Amino acid sequence: MVITAEILEATLEHLFLAYTALLVGALVSVPLIFLSLYNAKLASLVMRFSNLVQAVPSFAVVAVVVPLIGIGFFPAVIAIMLRVLLPIVKNTYIGLFNVDPSLLDSAKGIGMTDFQVLRYVRLPNAYPAIFAGIKFAAILANSIAVLTALIGGGGLGSMIFEGLTNFNTSKILAGTLPVILIALFLDFFFSALEKRLTPEYLKKSG
């Protein structure tokens, strides 16, 4: 009973950590991409920064956060956020930019404003790419949250590392299995959401 309560508490901590970071990453990156539609220099800067962060190994990102910010929940959020930026930024960028030019011309031809073109033309056509990016980022956040236990992030990662330290197989499995189940659920959930929100004509053309 105690072990079950410990697993539940660690799982809730893990989910809160991982998806607070994912939300922060989305709130930071998506507006920047929207602005990048109208500013080539900003688009180049955002993509270069995202690629630079992604090129650094996950463990190094987690480690370098410690001397800069410290340890605990907030530094763990920052470390995860930095790792999830690229899939969100890249896929949103690709989705919004790779819209059929004839659709954009037609939208502008009937008098749509830039905001209306973004909302009614670019975004619906970009859903498949955007959801693919968010799905990958969500699964990535789930895995990086395990590593951030090393800097005080807590959650399932703490159980896993404690099990490894004490050669406790039961504790390792108690921490690992929920992480795997969360990843499988995320894959199913975002795939179903993408299918539901993607326009019918895009499904047929795919």
PDB file of N, CA and C in Angstrom, residues 14 18 25 31 52 55 66 71 76 88 94 105 115 120 127-128 143 182-183 186:
ATOM      1  N   HIS A  14       5.962  13.702 -11.538  1.00  0.00           N
ATOM      2  CA  HIS A  14       6.575  13.545 -12.868  1.00  0.00           C
ATOM      3  C   HIS A  14       5.736  14.228 -13.943  1.00  0.00           C
ATOM      4  N   ALA A  18       6.961  17.463 -16.112  1.00  0.00           N
ATOM      5  CA  ALA A  18       7.159  17.312 -17.556  1.00  0.00           C
ATOM      6  C   ALA A  18       6.242  18.222 -18.356  1.00  0.00           C
ATOM      7  N   GLY A  25       7.264  25.626 -22.873  1.00  0.00           N
ATOM      8  CA  GLY A  25       7.929  25.569 -24.173  1.00  0.00           C
ATOM      9  C   GLY A  25       7.011  25.972 -25.311  1.00  0.00           C
ATOM     10  N   PRO A  31       4.256  31.535 -30.261  1.00  0.00           N
ATOM     11  CA  PRO A  31       4.164  32.954 -30.648  1.00  0.00           C
ATOM     12  C   PRO A  31       5.365  33.421 -31.462  1.00  0.00           C
ATOM     13  N   LEU A  52      20.656  24.579 -32.087  1.00  0.00           N
ATOM     14  CA  LEU A  52      21.835  24.596 -31.223  1.00  0.00           C
ATOM     15  C   LEU A  52      21.560  23.846 -29.919  1.00  0.00           C
ATOM     16  N   ALA A  55      21.319  20.126 -30.411  1.00  0.00           N
ATOM     17  CA  ALA A  55      22.595  19.466 -30.697  1.00  0.00           C
ATOM     18  C   ALA A  55      23.339  19.075 -29.426  1.00  0.00           C
ATOM     19  N   VAL A  66      22.538  23.586 -13.751  1.00  0.00           N
ATOM     20  CA  VAL A  66      22.852  23.669 -12.313  1.00  0.00           C
ATOM     21  C   VAL A  66      23.708  24.887 -11.960  1.00  0.00           C
ATOM     22  N   ILE A  71      19.455  24.045  -8.460  1.00  0.00           N
ATOM     23  CA  ILE A  71      18.751  22.775  -8.510  1.00  0.00           C
ATOM     24  C   ILE A  71      17.331  22.949  -7.999  1.00  0.00           C
ATOM     25  N   ALA A  76      14.719  22.325 -13.293  1.00  0.00           N
ATOM     26  CA  ALA A  76      14.314  21.124 -14.039  1.00  0.00           C
ATOM     27  C   ALA A  76      13.354  21.491 -15.163  1.00  0.00           C
ATOM     28  N   ILE A  88       8.753  21.388 -31.415  1.00  0.00           N
ATOM     29  CA  ILE A  88       7.601  22.302 -31.501  1.00  0.00           C
ATOM     30  C   ILE A  88       7.877  23.387 -32.529  1.00  0.00           C
ATOM     31  N   ILE A  94       7.448  24.450 -40.177  1.00  0.00           N
ATOM     32  CA  ILE A  94       7.240  23.729 -41.441  1.00  0.00           C
ATOM     33  C   ILE A  94       5.758  23.719 -41.819  1.00  0.00           C
ATOM     34  N   ASP A 105      -3.167  32.768 -51.778  1.00  0.00           N
ATOM     35  CA  ASP A 105      -3.568  33.787 -52.758  1.00  0.00           C
ATOM     36  C   ASP A 105      -5.090  33.943 -52.789  1.00  0.00           C
ATOM     37  N   PHE A 115      -4.220  38.003 -40.020  1.00  0.00           N
ATOM     38  CA  PHE A 115      -4.659  37.187 -38.887  1.00  0.00           C
ATOM     39  C   PHE A 115      -5.682  36.146 -39.327  1.00  0.00           C
ATOM     40  N   TYR A 120      -7.575  30.767 -40.362  1.00  0.00           N
ATOM     41  CA  TYR A 120      -8.481  29.928 -41.151  1.00  0.00           C
ATOM     42  C   TYR A 120      -7.802  29.140 -42.280  1.00  0.00           C
ATOM     43  N   TYR A 127      -2.003  21.587 -39.047  1.00  0.00           N
ATOM     44  CA  TYR A 127      -2.291  20.706 -37.905  1.00  0.00           C
ATOM     45  C   TYR A 127      -1.485  19.401 -37.891  1.00  0.00           C
ATOM     46  N   PRO A 128      -1.407  18.659 -39.009  1.00  0.00           N
ATOM     47  CA  PRO A 128      -0.651  17.400 -38.960  1.00  0.00           C
ATOM     48  C   PRO A 128       0.799  17.585 -38.503  1.00  0.00           C
ATOM     49  N   SER A 143      10.666  11.690 -21.070  1.00  0.00           N
ATOM     50  CA  SER A 143      11.948  11.012 -20.839  1.00  0.00           C
ATOM     51  C   SER A 143      12.959  11.921 -20.137  1.00  0.00           C
ATOM     52  N   ILE A 182       3.066   6.130 -19.744  1.00  0.00           N
ATOM     53  CA  ILE A 182       2.773   7.536 -20.082  1.00  0.00           C
ATOM     54  C   ILE A 182       3.144   7.806 -21.539  1.00  0.00           C
ATOM     55  N   ALA A 183       4.304   7.312 -21.973  1.00  0.00           N
ATOM     56  CA  ALA A 183       4.751   7.508 -23.359  1.00  0.00           C
ATOM     57  C   ALA A 183       3.778   6.875 -24.352  1.00  0.00           C
ATOM     58  N   LEU A 186       0.568   8.941 -24.466  1.00  0.00           N
ATOM     59  CA  LEU A 186       0.762  10.196 -25.194  1.00  0.00           C
ATOM     60  C   LEU A 186       0.729   9.972 -26.703  1.00  0.00           C
TER      61      LEU A 186
END
